[in-house]
């Protein structure tokens, strides 16, 4: 029996490559595609797949994170297999994805053979973590207090604050974030102030550096400009 796969990936070239490789298999077929969280949820509702292969860092402007999308899909489809394939490999992202309902987690520099192993393992009811991230989970289990301080700071944020963090670190304004999250600008400002206070930060540049180095966000152009500009400043300049 051929399993229909919902492929969720905002990068066109990567999505086309994965589609071709998956469709070359006898037991798997890409039945639907999506570029962000909302479109993935619509596909799950209208064309229920047998498996979801998804990124958690979207380039789209929906404002919904991949973690939020996974949690929504899991609520709608408790038994659906979900495999994450992403460039984000920090311990926080791995824990969030698994807590949201992902059954597998892979990083994008893995081989396609391993992607197939993960997909087929999840279809058999197992959990699959790539070697690059499984160590994080094991260390967290053995020593829950021994995590990276940069990562642990994010554990105190609410889900809404994390959504705003991603948008702000990517260079979005309060108005942009409000429109994307369907909130008032005052509400975004309130959550943003709370987030910055919890993290002990004063500027967006500091936030971008922390989020990038902790692996909480990918390295989009907006962050590159902010982070590189900060690092090029002479010593003592803030």
mmCIF file of C-alpha atoms in Angstrom:
data_model
loop_
_atom_site.group_PDB
_atom_site.id
_atom_site.type_symbol
_atom_site.label_atom_id
_atom_site.label_comp_id
_atom_site.label_asym_id
_atom_site.label_seq_id
_atom_site.Cartn_x
_atom_site.Cartn_y
_atom_site.Cartn_z
ATOM 1 C CA UNK A 1 0.000 0.000 0.000
ATOM 2 C CA UNK A 2 1.296 3.473 -0.892
ATOM 3 C CA UNK A 3 1.205 6.075 1.872
ATOM 4 C CA UNK A 4 0.271 9.642 0.977
ATOM 5 C CA UNK A 5 2.715 12.154 2.434
ATOM 6 C CA UNK A 6 1.960 15.797 3.175
ATOM 7 C CA UNK A 7 5.174 17.707 2.443
ATOM 8 C CA UNK A 8 5.434 21.014 4.318
ATOM 9 C CA UNK A 9 8.410 23.085 3.158
ATOM 10 C CA UNK A 10 8.641 26.772 2.219
ATOM 11 C CA UNK A 11 11.804 26.412 0.109
ATOM 12 C CA UNK A 12 10.676 25.656 -3.443
ATOM 13 C CA UNK A 13 13.847 23.898 -4.606
ATOM 14 C CA UNK A 14 14.056 21.690 -1.539
ATOM 15 C CA UNK A 15 10.370 20.866 -1.757
ATOM 16 C CA UNK A 16 10.673 19.873 -5.409
ATOM 17 C CA UNK A 17 13.729 17.750 -4.668
ATOM 18 C CA UNK A 18 12.062 15.949 -1.793
ATOM 19 C CA UNK A 19 8.931 15.377 -3.856
ATOM 20 C CA UNK A 20 10.942 13.726 -6.633
ATOM 21 C CA UNK A 21 12.877 11.518 -4.221
ATOM 22 C CA UNK A 22 9.796 10.467 -2.263
ATOM 23 C CA UNK A 23 7.773 9.762 -5.407
ATOM 24 C CA UNK A 24 10.551 7.457 -6.619
ATOM 25 C CA UNK A 25 9.696 5.083 -3.758
ATOM 26 C CA UNK A 26 7.163 2.299 -4.183
ATOM 27 C CA UNK A 27 5.566 2.718 -0.748
ATOM 28 C CA UNK A 28 5.465 6.514 -0.451
ATOM 29 C CA UNK A 29 3.951 9.318 -2.512
ATOM 30 C CA UNK A 30 3.617 13.063 -1.999
ATOM 31 C CA UNK A 31 -0.136 13.528 -2.054
ATOM 32 C CA UNK A 32 -0.197 17.186 -1.023
ATOM 33 C CA UNK A 33 2.165 20.080 -0.322
ATOM 34 C CA UNK A 34 2.122 23.155 1.896
ATOM 35 C CA UNK A 35 4.418 26.102 2.471
ATOM 36 C CA UNK A 36 3.510 27.077 6.050
ATOM 37 C CA UNK A 37 1.454 26.144 9.088
ATOM 38 C CA UNK A 38 -1.995 27.363 8.026
ATOM 39 C CA UNK A 39 -1.757 25.740 4.587
ATOM 40 C CA UNK A 40 -0.548 22.498 6.195
ATOM 41 C CA UNK A 41 -3.531 22.456 8.540
ATOM 42 C CA UNK A 42 -5.912 23.069 5.628
ATOM 43 C CA UNK A 43 -4.393 20.149 3.742
ATOM 44 C CA UNK A 44 -4.703 17.855 6.759
ATOM 45 C CA UNK A 45 -8.377 18.751 7.071
ATOM 46 C CA UNK A 46 -9.272 18.498 3.367
ATOM 47 C CA UNK A 47 -6.920 15.676 2.300
ATOM 48 C CA UNK A 48 -5.917 13.660 5.387
ATOM 49 C CA UNK A 49 -2.438 12.207 4.710
ATOM 50 C CA UNK A 50 -0.853 9.062 6.057
ATOM 51 C CA UNK A 51 2.257 10.945 7.155
ATOM 52 C CA UNK A 52 3.473 14.533 7.481
ATOM 53 C CA UNK A 53 7.062 15.544 6.658
ATOM 54 C CA UNK A 54 7.505 19.144 7.733
ATOM 55 C CA UNK A 55 9.919 21.921 8.532
ATOM 56 C CA UNK A 56 9.385 24.020 11.673
ATOM 57 C CA UNK A 57 11.000 27.233 10.362
ATOM 58 C CA UNK A 58 8.834 28.720 7.646
ATOM 59 C CA UNK A 59 9.833 31.546 5.324
ATOM 60 C CA UNK A 60 6.204 32.481 4.810
ATOM 61 C CA UNK A 61 4.454 35.420 6.470
ATOM 62 C CA UNK A 62 1.685 33.511 8.256
ATOM 63 C CA UNK A 63 3.040 34.245 11.736
ATOM 64 C CA UNK A 64 2.385 30.640 12.817
ATOM 65 C CA UNK A 65 5.462 28.711 13.891
ATOM 66 C CA UNK A 66 6.084 25.121 12.890
ATOM 67 C CA UNK A 67 5.713 24.050 16.526
ATOM 68 C CA UNK A 68 2.262 25.623 16.694
ATOM 69 C CA UNK A 69 1.302 23.930 13.434
ATOM 70 C CA UNK A 70 2.401 20.525 14.726
ATOM 71 C CA UNK A 71 0.407 21.008 17.929
ATOM 72 C CA UNK A 72 -2.705 21.957 15.934
ATOM 73 C CA UNK A 73 -2.314 18.992 13.572
ATOM 74 C CA UNK A 74 -1.802 16.651 16.522
ATOM 75 C CA UNK A 75 -5.024 17.867 18.159
ATOM 76 C CA UNK A 76 -6.936 17.219 14.954
ATOM 77 C CA UNK A 77 -5.250 13.917 14.105
ATOM 78 C CA UNK A 78 -4.036 12.169 17.284
ATOM 79 C CA UNK A 79 -2.658 9.136 15.435
ATOM 80 C CA UNK A 80 -1.056 10.826 12.419
ATOM 81 C CA UNK A 81 2.709 10.351 12.029
ATOM 82 C CA UNK A 82 4.671 13.628 11.955
ATOM 83 C CA UNK A 83 8.354 13.802 11.012
ATOM 84 C CA UNK A 84 10.260 17.090 11.350
ATOM 85 C CA UNK A 85 12.980 17.860 8.792
ATOM 86 C CA UNK A 86 14.604 21.187 9.632
ATOM 87 C CA UNK A 87 17.832 23.156 9.877
ATOM 88 C CA UNK A 88 17.053 23.964 13.517
ATOM 89 C CA UNK A 89 18.906 21.569 15.792
ATOM 90 C CA UNK A 90 18.952 23.267 19.215
ATOM 91 C CA UNK A 91 17.744 21.336 22.287
ATOM 92 C CA UNK A 92 14.847 23.750 22.777
ATOM 93 C CA UNK A 93 13.492 23.105 19.286
ATOM 94 C CA UNK A 94 13.809 19.326 19.659
ATOM 95 C CA UNK A 95 11.985 19.334 23.004
ATOM 96 C CA UNK A 96 9.276 21.697 21.721
ATOM 97 C CA UNK A 97 8.654 19.626 18.595
ATOM 98 C CA UNK A 98 8.380 16.364 20.523
ATOM 99 C CA UNK A 99 6.155 17.985 23.160
ATOM 100 C CA UNK A 100 3.909 19.377 20.401
ATOM 101 C CA UNK A 101 3.440 15.898 18.962
ATOM 102 C CA UNK A 102 6.217 15.149 16.463
ATOM 103 C CA UNK A 103 7.184 11.474 16.153
ATOM 104 C CA UNK A 104 10.482 12.078 14.411
ATOM 105 C CA UNK A 105 13.118 14.812 14.193
ATOM 106 C CA UNK A 106 15.821 15.152 11.517
ATOM 107 C CA UNK A 107 18.209 17.920 10.516
ATOM 108 C CA UNK A 108 18.502 18.974 6.877
ATOM 109 C CA UNK A 109 22.102 17.916 6.387
ATOM 110 C CA UNK A 110 21.109 14.284 6.882
ATOM 111 C CA UNK A 111 21.027 11.807 3.994
ATOM 112 C CA UNK A 112 17.801 11.006 2.192
ATOM 113 C CA UNK A 113 18.269 7.368 3.181
ATOM 114 C CA UNK A 114 17.920 8.441 6.805
ATOM 115 C CA UNK A 115 14.821 10.465 5.944
ATOM 116 C CA UNK A 116 13.286 7.308 4.510
ATOM 117 C CA UNK A 117 14.252 5.302 7.582
ATOM 118 C CA UNK A 118 12.630 7.920 9.819
ATOM 119 C CA UNK A 119 9.434 8.073 7.772
ATOM 120 C CA UNK A 120 9.048 4.298 7.661
ATOM 121 C CA UNK A 121 9.883 3.949 11.353
ATOM 122 C CA UNK A 122 7.198 6.468 12.287
ATOM 123 C CA UNK A 123 4.699 4.696 10.052
ATOM 124 C CA UNK A 124 5.402 1.553 12.080
ATOM 125 C CA UNK A 125 4.538 3.422 15.262
ATOM 126 C CA UNK A 126 8.064 4.215 16.412
ATOM 127 C CA UNK A 127 9.838 7.456 17.292
ATOM 128 C CA UNK A 128 12.937 8.421 15.312
ATOM 129 C CA UNK A 129 15.571 11.012 16.213
ATOM 130 C CA UNK A 130 18.637 11.671 14.086
ATOM 131 C CA UNK A 131 22.006 11.189 15.843
ATOM 132 C CA UNK A 132 22.618 14.959 15.628
ATOM 133 C CA UNK A 133 19.733 15.670 18.007
ATOM 134 C CA UNK A 134 19.210 12.466 19.990
ATOM 135 C CA UNK A 135 22.113 13.347 22.279
ATOM 136 C CA UNK A 136 20.280 16.496 23.397
ATOM 137 C CA UNK A 137 17.279 14.429 24.470
ATOM 138 C CA UNK A 138 19.384 11.861 26.326
ATOM 139 C CA UNK A 139 21.370 14.533 28.171
ATOM 140 C CA UNK A 140 18.164 16.365 29.083
ATOM 141 C CA UNK A 141 16.716 13.125 30.494
ATOM 142 C CA UNK A 142 19.860 12.217 32.472
ATOM 143 C CA UNK A 143 20.536 15.754 33.715
ATOM 144 C CA UNK A 144 17.468 18.002 33.346
ATOM 145 C CA UNK A 145 19.286 20.889 35.052
ATOM 146 C CA UNK A 146 22.420 20.649 32.955
ATOM 147 C CA UNK A 147 21.152 22.378 29.818
ATOM 148 C CA UNK A 148 22.795 25.221 27.927
ATOM 149 C CA UNK A 149 22.049 28.532 29.738
ATOM 150 C CA UNK A 150 21.235 30.177 26.403
ATOM 151 C CA UNK A 151 18.609 27.501 25.782
ATOM 152 C CA UNK A 152 17.215 27.456 29.325
ATOM 153 C CA UNK A 153 16.334 31.154 29.167
ATOM 154 C CA UNK A 154 13.663 30.372 26.576
ATOM 155 C CA UNK A 155 11.961 27.819 28.832
ATOM 156 C CA UNK A 156 10.448 30.664 30.865
ATOM 157 C CA UNK A 157 8.639 32.176 27.881
ATOM 158 C CA UNK A 158 4.995 31.534 27.071
ATOM 159 C CA UNK A 159 4.015 30.152 23.661
ATOM 160 C CA UNK A 160 2.793 33.602 22.585
ATOM 161 C CA UNK A 161 6.060 35.212 23.708
ATOM 162 C CA UNK A 162 8.019 32.641 21.686
ATOM 163 C CA UNK A 163 5.985 33.424 18.589
ATOM 164 C CA UNK A 164 6.691 37.127 19.017
ATOM 165 C CA UNK A 165 10.358 36.390 19.732
ATOM 166 C CA UNK A 166 10.762 34.659 16.371
ATOM 167 C CA UNK A 167 9.144 37.524 14.505
ATOM 168 C CA UNK A 168 11.085 40.255 16.325
ATOM 169 C CA UNK A 169 14.404 38.401 15.940
ATOM 170 C CA UNK A 170 13.713 38.151 12.206
ATOM 171 C CA UNK A 171 13.373 41.932 12.018
ATOM 172 C CA UNK A 172 9.575 42.302 12.141
ATOM 173 C CA UNK A 173 8.044 45.422 13.684
ATOM 174 C CA UNK A 174 5.363 45.366 16.377
ATOM 175 C CA UNK A 175 2.817 46.283 13.714
ATOM 176 C CA UNK A 176 3.957 43.404 11.481
ATOM 177 C CA UNK A 177 3.764 40.952 14.378
ATOM 178 C CA UNK A 178 0.295 42.195 15.330
ATOM 179 C CA UNK A 179 -1.000 41.674 11.788
ATOM 180 C CA UNK A 180 0.588 38.228 11.436
ATOM 181 C CA UNK A 181 -0.668 36.993 14.810
ATOM 182 C CA UNK A 182 -4.063 38.706 14.536
ATOM 183 C CA UNK A 183 -3.454 40.664 17.736
ATOM 184 C CA UNK A 184 -3.613 44.330 18.651
ATOM 185 C CA UNK A 185 -0.350 46.247 18.542
ATOM 186 C CA UNK A 186 -0.680 47.014 22.266
ATOM 187 C CA UNK A 187 -0.974 43.302 23.045
ATOM 188 C CA UNK A 188 2.161 42.565 21.033
ATOM 189 C CA UNK A 189 4.013 45.385 22.807
ATOM 190 C CA UNK A 190 2.967 43.954 26.180
ATOM 191 C CA UNK A 191 4.158 40.432 25.319
ATOM 192 C CA UNK A 192 7.339 41.781 23.778
ATOM 193 C CA UNK A 193 8.188 43.797 26.905
ATOM 194 C CA UNK A 194 7.551 40.743 29.082
ATOM 195 C CA UNK A 195 9.724 38.575 26.832
ATOM 196 C CA UNK A 196 12.623 41.037 26.845
ATOM 197 C CA UNK A 197 12.385 41.402 30.626
ATOM 198 C CA UNK A 198 12.470 37.626 31.181
ATOM 199 C CA UNK A 199 15.500 37.306 28.900
ATOM 200 C CA UNK A 200 17.260 40.288 30.472
ATOM 201 C CA UNK A 201 17.700 42.026 27.106
ATOM 202 C CA UNK A 202 17.421 45.660 26.034
ATOM 203 C CA UNK A 203 17.802 45.692 22.242
ATOM 204 C CA UNK A 204 16.617 43.733 19.221
ATOM 205 C CA UNK A 205 20.259 43.144 18.260
ATOM 206 C CA UNK A 206 20.877 41.356 21.569
ATOM 207 C CA UNK A 207 17.734 39.311 21.034
ATOM 208 C CA UNK A 208 18.789 38.337 17.499
ATOM 209 C CA UNK A 209 22.225 37.216 18.666
ATOM 210 C CA UNK A 210 20.827 35.150 21.539
ATOM 211 C CA UNK A 211 18.106 33.537 19.416
ATOM 212 C CA UNK A 212 20.532 32.745 16.597
ATOM 213 C CA UNK A 213 23.292 31.321 18.776
ATOM 214 C CA UNK A 214 20.808 29.189 20.714
ATOM 215 C CA UNK A 215 19.497 27.757 17.443
ATOM 216 C CA UNK A 216 16.042 29.154 18.157
ATOM 217 C CA UNK A 217 15.776 30.698 14.699
ATOM 218 C CA UNK A 218 17.456 30.112 11.362
ATOM 219 C CA UNK A 219 19.779 32.718 9.840
ATOM 220 C CA UNK A 220 17.552 34.842 7.578
ATOM 221 C CA UNK A 221 18.874 37.971 5.896
ATOM 222 C CA UNK A 222 17.371 40.306 8.488
ATOM 223 C CA UNK A 223 19.159 38.519 11.301
ATOM 224 C CA UNK A 224 22.405 38.380 9.349
ATOM 225 C CA UNK A 225 22.368 42.168 9.014
ATOM 226 C CA UNK A 226 21.601 42.738 12.683
ATOM 227 C CA UNK A 227 24.039 40.164 14.056
ATOM 228 C CA UNK A 228 26.896 40.954 11.695
ATOM 229 C CA UNK A 229 26.425 44.665 12.262
ATOM 230 C CA UNK A 230 26.608 44.159 16.014
ATOM 231 C CA UNK A 231 29.721 41.986 15.758
ATOM 232 C CA UNK A 232 31.507 44.496 13.535
ATOM 233 C CA UNK A 233 31.207 47.252 16.139
ATOM 234 C CA UNK A 234 34.462 48.198 17.903
ATOM 235 C CA UNK A 235 34.977 46.850 21.399
ATOM 236 C CA UNK A 236 33.045 48.806 23.991
ATOM 237 C CA UNK A 237 30.395 50.063 21.550
ATOM 238 C CA UNK A 238 26.781 49.008 22.294
#
